[in-house]
XYZ file of C-alpha atoms in Angstrom:
337
model
C -17.910 15.167 6.343
C -18.021 11.562 5.156
C -16.526 10.096 8.263
C -18.582 6.966 8.766
C -16.074 4.847 6.874
C -13.412 6.241 9.210
C -15.235 4.691 12.123
C -14.094 1.231 11.084
C -10.415 2.156 11.059
C -10.748 4.082 14.321
C -12.625 1.196 15.946
C -9.819 -1.178 14.983
C -7.212 1.260 16.276
C -8.968 1.626 19.614
C -9.638 -2.119 19.955
C -6.262 -3.535 18.902
C -4.126 -0.581 19.913
C -1.308 0.969 17.934
C 1.618 -1.230 16.861
C 4.193 -1.832 19.553
C 6.571 1.101 19.788
C 4.682 3.227 17.274
C 4.228 6.909 18.222
C 0.528 7.590 18.867
C 0.084 10.574 16.531
C 1.703 9.011 13.432
C -0.418 5.898 13.975
C -3.524 8.087 14.034
C -2.399 9.850 10.858
C -2.358 6.445 9.138
C -6.050 6.023 9.951
C -6.937 9.484 8.652
C -4.891 9.040 5.460
C -6.687 5.738 4.793
C -10.040 7.482 5.238
C -8.922 10.259 2.872
C -8.115 7.682 0.202
C -11.572 6.125 0.660
C -13.213 9.542 0.283
C -11.349 10.142 -2.966
C -12.598 6.784 -4.277
C -16.167 7.788 -3.335
C -15.860 11.116 -5.142
C -14.392 9.558 -8.283
C -17.083 6.877 -8.301
C -19.888 9.403 -7.870
C -18.527 11.337 -10.855
C -18.460 8.171 -12.960
C -14.674 8.049 -13.342
C -14.442 4.650 -11.625
C -17.088 2.150 -10.544
C -17.752 -0.896 -8.406
C -16.028 0.141 -5.165
C -18.237 2.125 -2.763
C -21.644 2.254 -4.449
C -23.366 -0.037 -1.934
C -21.937 1.818 1.053
C -22.958 5.237 -0.275
C -26.458 4.070 -1.197
C -27.201 2.239 2.052
C -24.866 3.778 4.638
C -24.363 7.457 3.827
C -26.501 8.820 0.958
C -25.608 12.368 2.045
C -22.332 11.921 0.189
C -24.270 12.246 -3.049
C -25.114 15.876 -2.357
C -22.929 18.566 -3.889
C -21.521 19.422 -0.462
C -20.729 15.791 0.322
C -19.025 15.306 -3.024
C -16.893 18.461 -2.713
C -15.940 17.491 0.825
C -14.834 14.062 -0.397
C -12.617 15.656 -3.024
C -11.037 17.980 -0.458
C -10.473 15.130 1.972
C -9.016 12.857 -0.686
C -6.573 15.468 -1.990
C -5.728 18.200 0.529
C -6.100 16.176 3.723
C -4.278 13.231 2.171
C -1.489 15.519 0.964
C -1.153 17.070 4.409
C -0.901 13.610 5.984
C 1.908 12.744 3.553
C 3.655 16.049 4.292
C 3.452 15.432 8.036
C 4.790 11.898 7.541
C 7.672 13.320 5.509
C 8.447 15.916 8.181
C 8.355 13.222 10.831
C 10.770 11.056 8.839
C 13.203 13.973 8.603
C 12.739 14.734 12.306
C 11.267 18.132 11.559
C 8.358 19.796 13.293
C 4.970 19.139 11.698
C 3.022 21.178 14.239
C 2.078 23.997 11.838
C 0.916 21.543 9.163
C -0.960 19.603 11.819
C -2.870 22.648 13.070
C -3.928 23.619 9.538
C -5.008 20.013 8.906
C -6.863 19.904 12.231
C -8.826 23.083 11.499
C -9.811 21.807 8.073
C -10.968 18.454 9.430
C -12.925 20.009 12.290
C -14.783 22.379 9.984
C -15.668 19.678 7.468
C -16.838 17.307 10.211
C -19.004 19.809 12.086
C -20.696 21.260 8.987
C -21.341 17.868 7.413
C -22.705 16.244 10.568
C -24.900 19.160 11.647
C -26.155 19.617 8.100
C -27.146 15.969 8.021
C -29.061 16.377 11.274
C -31.049 19.506 10.404
C -31.219 19.398 6.586
C -33.857 17.933 4.336
C -32.055 14.573 4.235
C -32.150 14.077 8.011
C -34.788 11.373 7.596
C -32.247 9.256 5.697
C -29.828 8.957 8.612
C -28.827 5.364 9.374
C -27.345 3.723 12.501
C -23.944 4.034 10.806
C -24.151 7.728 11.697
C -23.163 6.764 15.264
C -19.743 5.691 13.998
C -18.909 9.392 13.802
C -18.726 9.561 17.607
C -15.373 7.727 17.953
C -14.103 9.774 15.014
C -14.886 13.054 16.784
C -13.331 11.780 20.010
C -10.163 10.772 18.211
C -10.023 14.098 16.380
C -10.368 15.954 19.688
C -7.591 13.871 21.248
C -5.365 14.513 18.218
C -5.968 18.248 18.462
C -4.999 18.312 22.122
C -1.803 16.408 21.350
C -0.905 18.833 18.558
C -1.430 21.879 20.759
C 0.752 20.356 23.467
C 3.688 19.862 21.148
C 6.461 22.438 21.662
C 6.500 25.302 19.211
C 9.410 25.769 16.832
C 10.340 29.247 18.067
C 12.818 31.395 16.134
C 16.155 32.185 17.764
C 15.642 35.902 18.297
C 17.341 38.014 20.922
C 15.197 39.819 23.488
C 16.400 43.107 21.966
C 15.134 42.085 18.532
C 11.751 41.077 19.951
C 11.471 44.337 21.878
C 12.416 46.356 18.793
C 9.753 44.632 16.701
C 7.080 45.066 19.351
C 7.821 48.761 19.835
C 6.842 49.601 16.258
C 3.508 51.451 16.116
C 0.886 50.344 13.655
C 1.589 53.125 11.153
C 5.157 51.784 10.799
C 3.791 48.329 9.902
C 1.921 48.917 6.619
C 1.481 45.189 5.958
C -0.260 44.729 9.308
C -2.379 47.795 8.624
C -3.489 46.354 5.287
C -4.162 42.970 6.896
C -6.323 44.602 9.574
C -8.342 46.303 6.843
C -8.822 42.942 5.084
C -9.938 41.315 8.331
C -12.403 44.142 9.015
C -13.977 43.617 5.583
C -14.028 39.852 6.183
C -15.741 40.375 9.542
C -18.350 42.667 7.961
C -19.127 40.122 5.232
C -19.311 37.376 7.876
C -21.854 39.359 9.879
C -23.893 40.190 6.773
C -24.182 36.590 5.570
C -25.020 35.487 9.094
C -27.931 37.910 9.085
C -28.999 36.587 5.677
C -29.362 32.973 6.864
C -31.133 34.215 10.014
C -33.826 35.676 7.721
C -33.076 39.326 8.364
C -35.997 41.341 6.908
C -33.727 44.023 5.411
C -34.070 44.506 1.641
C -30.314 44.062 1.148
C -30.441 40.619 2.769
C -33.451 39.588 0.687
C -31.820 40.755 -2.544
C -28.556 39.042 -1.718
C -30.039 35.631 -1.003
C -32.223 35.640 -4.124
C -30.028 37.453 -6.631
C -26.423 36.839 -5.581
C -26.104 33.709 -3.433
C -29.300 31.618 -3.593
C -27.397 28.558 -2.351
C -27.831 29.986 1.152
C -31.530 29.042 0.851
C -30.830 25.415 -0.118
C -32.730 23.200 2.379
C -29.864 20.672 2.537
C -28.759 22.593 5.636
C -25.026 22.798 4.954
C -24.877 26.451 3.824
C -26.941 27.636 6.784
C -24.791 25.704 9.263
C -21.667 27.069 7.580
C -22.768 30.706 7.829
C -23.835 30.299 11.466
C -20.438 28.811 12.358
C -18.836 31.778 10.643
C -21.072 34.170 12.555
C -20.681 32.730 16.047
C -17.094 31.427 15.908
C -15.155 32.976 13.029
C -16.399 36.536 13.626
C -15.174 36.684 17.269
C -11.822 35.273 16.162
C -11.472 37.932 13.454
C -12.082 40.676 16.010
C -9.527 39.148 18.383
C -7.043 38.777 15.518
C -7.389 42.490 14.738
C -6.530 43.186 18.367
C -3.577 40.779 18.155
C -2.194 42.620 15.124
C -2.554 45.995 16.822
C -1.082 45.076 20.219
C 2.099 42.986 20.701
C 2.597 39.829 22.714
C -0.546 37.885 21.707
C 1.248 34.528 21.699
C -1.977 32.597 21.087
C -2.528 34.112 17.638
C -0.016 32.074 15.519
C -1.507 28.717 16.547
C -5.127 29.755 16.197
C -4.501 31.534 12.903
C -3.295 28.227 11.429
C -6.344 26.392 12.770
C -8.733 29.000 11.373
C -6.888 29.188 8.033
C -7.409 25.457 7.523
C -11.049 25.676 8.570
C -11.897 28.574 6.258
C -9.993 27.077 3.295
C -11.991 23.849 3.508
C -15.274 25.628 4.165
C -14.941 28.027 1.249
C -13.929 25.270 -1.149
C -17.006 23.221 -0.249
C -19.345 26.215 -0.158
C -18.139 27.780 -3.394
C -18.067 24.468 -5.241
C -21.523 23.454 -4.002
C -22.972 26.782 -5.141
C -21.869 26.009 -8.696
C -22.255 22.223 -8.785
C -24.825 20.555 -11.012
C -26.081 18.415 -8.106
C -27.352 21.548 -6.406
C -30.939 22.183 -7.598
C -31.001 24.847 -10.290
C -32.965 27.475 -8.260
C -30.145 27.455 -5.674
C -27.205 27.618 -8.086
C -25.332 30.884 -8.503
C -26.811 32.919 -11.399
C -24.527 33.493 -14.375
C -25.066 37.243 -14.137
C -23.261 37.464 -10.780
C -20.830 34.563 -11.241
C -17.636 36.604 -11.290
C -18.579 38.831 -8.373
C -19.570 35.711 -6.415
C -16.251 34.017 -7.180
C -14.224 37.108 -6.370
C -15.956 37.796 -3.044
C -15.667 34.196 -1.856
C -12.050 33.758 -2.928
C -11.063 37.013 -1.206
C -13.027 35.890 1.852
C -10.899 32.737 2.069
C -7.696 34.711 1.460
C -7.826 36.825 4.630
C -7.229 33.996 7.162
C -4.489 32.541 4.928
C -2.649 35.867 4.872
C -3.000 36.135 8.644
C -1.494 32.673 9.176
C 1.333 33.480 6.755
C 2.035 36.734 8.591
C 2.276 34.922 11.914
C 4.581 32.237 10.497
C 6.994 34.495 8.636
C 7.416 37.235 11.263
C 6.534 35.794 14.674
C 8.574 38.215 16.794
C 5.641 40.598 17.252
C 3.555 37.843 18.850
C 6.174 36.391 21.195
C 5.853 37.091 24.927
C 8.047 40.024 25.877
C 11.023 38.989 27.996
C 11.293 40.499 31.454
C 13.869 43.313 31.614
C 16.022 41.468 34.121
C 15.994 38.291 32.024
C 16.849 40.248 28.889
C 19.899 41.805 30.568
C 21.009 38.418 31.882
C 20.837 36.839 28.416
C 22.700 39.783 26.931
C 25.754 39.195 29.108
C 25.780 35.386 28.926
């Protein structure tokens, strides 16, 4: 992701410290919202809508932003990430929990940062890296610290009785048709994840060859971003999908609501950048999605992004199934209080 310009704000934050009495996390959100606004300016300038703001920086400091992936990532950062920062600020002002929004935002930022930075290192533009690339190090450290702080915040748990939790967790899978459908969606998502991972690993199967040349040629683009994206899906998203299927089948997996939000944000950002880059005019024509398979490509990638969003929504709206089961003695004590 275009994070070099964030290094300046982060450097100032680390050097001068946050304002006296300011909560650490909101002060950090100010830095990230400023960087999101800068990314939106970069995207608008690259598309010729405005001019005279960031041209020198992009040309000399981070030319990778001129790729289709860099441009789409700037748009996502300048709209979605900025909107999430405003929403978290609004929740904070009303003294409401912003933990769920924060985890979605964190997953999206982590995915964009890792794919953009690794793509820059291994792609065809790696020779154009400048010393400004090192400014991403404090950004990643600050993002890691922010993530740890978000995970340590107390969860906003629903006020459910132990009897209600036990009743929900006793339901077998066949009595939970929505969970059954969601498991089926996640199985299909996992299969597609594995298949595209094999494609970028140059699997010799005819189906992989046909797919990369006839359906999704962007996977062959030497910029590096699509290959990094599919490998992250293969080695990190795929194990999570399998664990999520287990968490939907067996009760008490209290880790699933938090991680589903993180993964939902990551996949939403990744699919937006990947899908948009596949169609963008800055992607060389041989790697753009052919018109003959445009609708099937759009449908498969939109449905791919939908699965993690539905999982996160399921965990948020009906969390009783994932709560730790109360001990029988504790349940009886609460009943007679």
